[in-house]
Coordinates of C-alpha atoms in Angstrom, one line a residue:
A212 CA 20.5 57.9 319.0
R213 CA 17.0 58.2 320.4
P214 CA 17.0 57.7 324.2
G215 CA 14.1 55.3 324.3
A216 CA 12.5 52.7 322.0
T217 CA 9.1 54.3 322.6
S218 CA 10.1 57.8 321.5
V219 CA 10.0 57.2 317.8
P220 CA 8.2 60.2 316.3
S221 CA 5.1 59.7 314.3
S222 CA 6.8 61.2 311.2
R223 CA 9.5 58.5 311.4
M224 CA 6.8 55.8 311.7
A225 CA 5.0 57.2 308.7
T226 CA 8.2 57.2 306.7
V227 CA 8.9 53.6 307.6
T228 CA 5.4 52.5 306.8
A229 CA 5.4 54.2 303.5
S230 CA 8.6 52.3 302.5
L231 CA 7.5 48.8 303.2
P232 CA 6.7 46.2 300.5
L233 CA 3.0 45.4 300.9
R234 CA 2.1 43.4 297.9
A235 CA 1.4 39.7 298.2
A236 CA 3.5 37.3 296.2
A237 CA 2.2 37.1 292.7
R238 CA 1.5 33.8 291.2
A239 CA 0.2 33.0 287.7
G240 CA -1.2 29.8 286.3
P241 CA 0.4 27.7 283.6
A242 CA -0.2 28.5 280.0
P243 CA -3.1 26.9 278.2
S244 CA -2.2 23.6 276.7
R245 CA -2.6 23.0 272.9
A246 CA -1.5 20.3 270.6
P247 CA 1.9 20.9 269.0
P248 CA 1.9 22.0 265.3
S249 CA 3.0 19.7 262.6
D250 CA 6.5 20.0 261.2
A251 CA 5.0 21.1 257.9
A252 CA 3.3 24.1 259.5
F253 CA 6.0 24.9 262.0
F254 CA 5.3 28.3 263.6
P255 CA 3.0 29.7 260.9
G256 CA 2.7 33.5 261.3
R257 CA 4.8 33.6 264.4
P258 CA 8.1 35.3 263.6
W259 CA 9.3 35.1 267.3
Q260 CA 9.2 31.3 267.2
R261 CA 10.5 31.1 263.7
G262 CA 13.4 33.1 264.9
L263 CA 14.1 30.6 267.7
A264 CA 13.9 27.8 265.2
A265 CA 16.4 29.5 262.9
R266 CA 18.8 29.6 265.8
G267 CA 18.9 25.9 266.3
R268 CA 15.5 24.7 267.4
P269 CA 15.0 21.1 266.1
R270 CA 12.4 21.0 263.5
E271 CA 11.5 17.4 264.2
P272 CA 8.3 16.7 266.3
A273 CA 10.6 15.1 268.9
G274 CA 12.1 18.5 269.6
W275 CA 8.7 19.9 270.7
F276 CA 8.2 19.8 274.5
R277 CA 5.1 20.4 276.5
A278 CA 4.7 20.5 280.3
E279 CA 1.5 18.5 280.0
A280 CA 3.4 15.7 278.4
L281 CA 4.7 14.7 281.8
S282 CA 1.4 12.9 282.5
G283 CA 1.1 11.4 279.0
G284 CA 1.4 7.8 278.3
G285 CA 2.2 5.9 275.1
G286 CA 0.4 6.3 271.8
G287 CA 1.1 8.7 269.1
G288 CA 1.2 11.9 271.1
P289 CA 4.3 14.1 271.7
P290 CA 7.2 12.7 273.7
R291 CA 7.4 13.4 277.4
R292 CA 9.2 16.4 278.6
E293 CA 12.0 15.0 280.7
P294 CA 11.3 15.7 284.4
M295 CA 13.7 17.7 286.4
A296 CA 15.5 15.9 289.3
P297 CA 18.4 17.0 291.5
P298 CA 21.2 17.6 291.3
Y299 CA 20.4 20.7 289.3
N300 CA 22.6 22.6 287.0
V301 CA 22.6 26.3 288.1
L302 CA 24.0 29.4 286.5
I303 CA 24.2 32.6 288.5
T304 CA 25.4 36.0 287.0
G305 CA 27.3 38.3 289.3
S306 CA 28.2 35.5 291.6
T307 CA 31.7 36.2 292.9
K308 CA 30.5 38.2 295.9
G309 CA 27.4 39.3 297.8
I310 CA 24.1 37.5 297.4
G311 CA 25.2 35.9 294.2
Y312 CA 28.2 34.2 295.9
A313 CA 26.0 33.1 298.9
L314 CA 23.4 31.6 296.5
A315 CA 26.2 29.7 294.7
R316 CA 27.5 28.2 297.9
K317 CA 24.1 27.2 299.1
F318 CA 23.3 25.4 295.8
L319 CA 26.7 23.7 296.0
K320 CA 25.9 22.6 299.6
A321 CA 22.7 21.1 298.3
G322 CA 24.7 19.0 295.9
D323 CA 24.0 21.0 292.7
N324 CA 26.4 22.0 290.0
V325 CA 27.1 25.7 289.6
V326 CA 28.5 28.1 287.0
I327 CA 29.7 31.4 288.4
C328 CA 30.6 34.5 286.5
S329 CA 31.5 38.1 286.8
R330 CA 33.3 40.8 284.9
S331 CA 36.5 40.3 286.8
A332 CA 38.7 37.4 285.7
E333 CA 40.7 37.7 288.9
R334 CA 37.6 37.4 291.1
V335 CA 36.2 34.5 289.0
E336 CA 39.5 32.5 289.3
S337 CA 39.8 33.2 293.0
V338 CA 36.3 32.3 293.9
R339 CA 36.2 29.3 291.6
N340 CA 39.4 27.9 293.2
D341 CA 38.0 28.5 296.7
L342 CA 34.7 26.7 295.9
K343 CA 36.5 23.8 294.2
K344 CA 38.5 23.2 297.3
E345 CA 35.4 23.1 299.4
F346 CA 33.0 21.3 297.0
G347 CA 35.2 19.4 294.5
E348 CA 36.5 19.9 291.0
Q349 CA 33.4 18.5 289.2
H350 CA 30.8 20.8 290.8
V351 CA 31.7 24.4 290.1
W352 CA 32.9 26.2 287.0
G353 CA 33.6 29.9 286.4
T354 CA 34.0 32.2 283.4
V355 CA 34.2 35.9 282.7
C356 CA 31.0 37.6 281.5
D357 CA 30.0 41.2 281.2
V358 CA 26.2 41.0 280.9
R359 CA 26.2 44.3 279.1
E360 CA 27.8 42.7 276.1
G361 CA 25.7 40.4 273.9
K362 CA 28.7 38.4 272.8
D363 CA 29.7 37.8 276.4
V364 CA 26.3 36.4 277.3
K365 CA 26.3 34.1 274.2
A366 CA 29.8 32.9 275.2
L367 CA 28.4 32.2 278.7
V368 CA 25.7 30.0 277.2
D369 CA 28.4 28.2 275.1
F370 CA 30.5 27.7 278.2
A371 CA 27.6 26.3 280.2
R372 CA 26.7 23.9 277.5
D373 CA 30.3 22.7 277.1
K374 CA 30.7 22.1 280.9
L375 CA 27.2 20.9 281.9
E376 CA 25.3 20.4 278.6
Y377 CA 22.2 22.1 280.0
I378 CA 21.1 24.6 282.7
D379 CA 18.0 24.0 284.9
I380 CA 18.1 27.2 286.9
W381 CA 19.4 30.5 285.6
I382 CA 19.5 33.4 288.1
N383 CA 20.0 36.9 286.8
N384 CA 21.7 38.5 289.8
A385 CA 24.2 40.8 288.2
G386 CA 23.4 44.4 289.0
S387 CA 24.9 47.8 289.8
N388 CA 24.1 51.2 291.2
A389 CA 27.7 52.4 290.3
Y390 CA 28.2 52.8 294.1
S391 CA 26.5 56.1 293.7
Y392 CA 24.1 57.5 296.2
K393 CA 23.2 61.0 295.2
P394 CA 20.3 62.9 293.5
L395 CA 19.9 62.2 289.8
V396 CA 20.9 65.8 288.9
E397 CA 24.3 65.2 290.5
T398 CA 24.8 61.8 288.9
S399 CA 27.4 61.5 286.1
D400 CA 26.8 60.2 282.6
E401 CA 29.2 57.3 283.3
A402 CA 27.3 56.2 286.5
L403 CA 23.9 56.4 284.7
I404 CA 25.2 54.3 281.7
E405 CA 26.7 51.8 284.2
V406 CA 23.4 51.3 286.0
I407 CA 21.1 51.2 283.0
T408 CA 23.2 49.0 280.8
T409 CA 23.9 46.5 283.6
N410 CA 20.5 46.3 285.2
T411 CA 18.3 46.7 282.1
L412 CA 20.1 45.9 279.0
G413 CA 22.2 43.2 280.7
L414 CA 19.0 41.6 282.1
M415 CA 17.3 41.6 278.7
L416 CA 20.4 40.0 277.0
C417 CA 20.6 37.3 279.7
C418 CA 16.8 36.5 279.5
R419 CA 17.0 36.3 275.7
E420 CA 19.9 33.9 275.7
A421 CA 18.6 31.8 278.6
I422 CA 15.2 31.4 276.9
N423 CA 16.9 30.4 273.6
M424 CA 19.0 27.9 275.5
M425 CA 16.3 26.4 277.7
W426 CA 13.7 26.2 275.0
N427 CA 15.9 23.6 273.2
Q428 CA 16.4 21.5 276.4
P429 CA 14.4 18.3 277.0
R430 CA 14.2 19.4 280.7
G431 CA 13.3 23.0 279.9
G432 CA 14.4 25.4 282.5
H433 CA 13.6 28.1 285.1
I434 CA 14.8 31.7 284.9
F435 CA 14.8 33.9 288.1
N436 CA 15.1 37.7 287.8
I437 CA 16.3 39.4 291.0
D438 CA 14.4 42.6 291.9
G439 CA 15.6 45.3 294.2
A440 CA 14.6 48.7 295.8
G441 CA 12.1 50.4 293.6
S442 CA 10.6 47.2 292.1
D443 CA 7.3 47.8 294.0
G444 CA 7.0 51.3 292.5
R445 CA 8.0 53.1 295.7
P446 CA 10.4 56.1 295.3
T447 CA 14.2 55.6 295.7
P448 CA 15.7 59.0 296.4
R449 CA 19.5 59.1 296.1
F450 CA 19.5 56.2 293.7
A451 CA 16.6 57.0 291.3
A452 CA 18.2 55.4 288.3
Y453 CA 18.7 52.1 290.1
G454 CA 15.1 52.1 291.4
A455 CA 13.8 52.8 287.9
T456 CA 15.8 49.8 286.5
K457 CA 14.5 47.5 289.3
R458 CA 11.0 48.6 288.6
S459 CA 11.5 47.5 285.0
V460 CA 12.6 44.0 286.2
V461 CA 9.0 43.2 287.3
H462 CA 7.6 44.5 284.0
L463 CA 10.1 42.6 281.9
T464 CA 9.3 39.3 283.8
K465 CA 5.6 39.8 283.3
S466 CA 6.1 40.5 279.6
L467 CA 8.3 37.5 279.1
Q468 CA 5.7 35.3 280.9
A469 CA 3.1 36.6 278.5
E470 CA 5.3 36.1 275.5
L471 CA 6.0 32.5 276.4
Q472 CA 2.4 31.8 277.0
M473 CA 1.3 33.5 273.8
N474 CA 3.8 31.4 271.8
E475 CA 2.9 28.2 273.6
V476 CA 6.3 27.7 275.1
N477 CA 5.5 25.7 278.2
N478 CA 8.9 24.3 279.1
V479 CA 10.5 27.6 280.1
V480 CA 9.3 29.7 283.0
V481 CA 10.4 33.2 284.1
H482 CA 10.1 34.0 287.8
N483 CA 10.9 36.9 290.1
L484 CA 13.2 36.6 293.1
S485 CA 13.2 39.2 295.9
P486 CA 16.1 39.0 298.4
G487 CA 15.0 42.1 300.3
M488 CA 17.7 44.3 301.9
V489 CA 21.0 42.4 301.9
T490 CA 24.2 43.6 303.6
T491 CA 26.3 43.7 300.5
D492 CA 29.0 46.2 299.6
L493 CA 26.4 47.8 297.3
L494 CA 23.9 48.4 300.2
M495 CA 26.4 49.3 302.9
S496 CA 28.1 52.0 300.7
G497 CA 24.8 53.9 301.0
A498 CA 24.6 53.8 304.8
T499 CA 25.4 57.5 305.2
T500 CA 22.2 59.0 306.4
K501 CA 20.1 58.4 309.5
Q502 CA 17.2 57.0 307.5
A503 CA 19.4 54.6 305.6
K504 CA 21.0 53.3 308.8
F505 CA 17.6 52.9 310.4
F506 CA 16.3 50.8 307.6
I507 CA 19.4 48.7 307.2
N508 CA 19.5 47.8 310.9
I509 CA 15.8 46.9 311.0
L510 CA 15.3 45.2 307.6
A511 CA 18.6 44.0 306.2
E512 CA 20.1 40.5 306.6
T513 CA 23.4 39.0 305.6
P514 CA 23.8 37.2 302.3
D515 CA 24.0 33.8 303.9
V516 CA 20.8 34.2 305.9
V517 CA 18.9 35.3 302.7
A518 CA 20.4 32.5 300.6
D519 CA 19.4 29.9 303.3
Y520 CA 15.8 30.9 302.7
L521 CA 15.8 31.5 298.9
V522 CA 17.7 28.4 297.7
P523 CA 15.3 25.7 299.1
N524 CA 12.4 27.7 297.7
I525 CA 14.0 27.9 294.3
R526 CA 14.8 24.2 294.3
E527 CA 11.3 23.3 295.3
I528 CA 9.9 24.5 292.0
P529 CA 11.7 22.1 289.7
T530 CA 11.5 19.3 292.3
N531 CA 7.7 19.6 292.3
Q532 CA 7.7 19.8 288.4
S533 CA 6.0 23.1 288.7
M534 CA 5.7 25.3 285.6
K535 CA 3.9 28.2 287.2
P536 CA 5.5 31.6 287.3
T537 CA 6.3 32.5 291.0
Y538 CA 7.5 35.5 293.0
I539 CA 9.7 34.3 295.8
R540 CA 10.1 37.0 298.5
F541 CA 12.4 36.9 301.5
L542 CA 11.3 40.2 303.1
T543 CA 7.5 40.0 303.1
G544 CA 5.3 42.9 304.4
L545 CA 4.4 40.8 307.5
K546 CA 8.0 40.2 308.3
A547 CA 8.9 43.9 307.9
Y548 CA 6.0 45.1 310.0
S549 CA 7.0 42.6 312.7
R550 CA 10.5 43.9 312.8
I551 CA 9.2 47.5 313.0
F552 CA 7.0 46.6 315.9
S553 CA 9.9 44.9 317.7
R554 CA 12.1 47.9 317.2
I555 CA 9.5 50.3 318.6
A556 CA 8.4 48.1 321.5
F557 CA 11.7 46.6 322.5
G558 CA 14.4 48.5 320.7
A559 CA 15.3 45.4 318.8
R560 CA 18.1 45.4 316.1
R561 CA 19.4 48.9 317.1
N562 CA 22.9 49.3 315.8
K563 CA 22.8 45.8 314.4
Y564 CA 24.9 46.5 311.4
V565 CA 25.7 50.2 311.6
A566 CA 25.8 52.7 314.4
E567 CA 22.8 55.0 314.4
D568 CA 23.3 58.7 315.4

């Protein structure tokens, strides 16, 4: 360990500075409002929307929902989109441990209903039973889902509909780095496939099914895609594949926002959610270098601390009837720089989670 807080070399400070998320939270305005098409001309020239209709979208005008209908009155206009009000129905992928589990508990504490899932039937049963003892039988449900499999994600939607009828908030948390921290040239085929199919293919499958589900709901819905290291475009040595997949999360979210606006779907919104560095098994398994330990001690927080911040901010969006895409960040640039300063000036958070050499 360094003998004094003020002896941090300039090279270390440069490394820390270069690794901080600096972008401000991105916010986009709502899609332009237009009158709904008539039933006779449903989705002319729009294969994407025709595909949704073919999968069960009601063809009656009563099935067409618009965010602007909230302020509408009587008359012959479209019916109002049902406003969202708590308790909310929440679905979280990868929610039997880590930040997903912490989010589930926080939503349950707020009085919401939660569907948890993971690949492990044993973990789902154990966590579901524990949560039911704490929050009651009628507030939490669990099922097995491998997000890499389209049939599993479709079954997850069916399960949620059967138990809760609709989902207000869908959080795509499932992710993996195959517990591998090594250069790409040393990474196995199996690890690469695990990372890419879980973080990229799995996210796309979940977004597709969540949009199809929520687009048919009178209340609409909100989808939150969780980012991670690499999402801001900065390098992620020793887990390059993971960083590349997390960079794609931001692009996918923006593309989906554009598609929904382009196709005049105003009752479904896709957001980004950034928990920052969280002391999960995934993160701590990589605490094997001086640099990793340094960053973890300064910037990381426990899942409960992060969930305590994120959940109220997530719930505020439907509570305010907002239909604007939002990027919710726990670890902002200002917060990160403040912690760096405290470490340099006062030695704060040294050895907080792991012993530094």
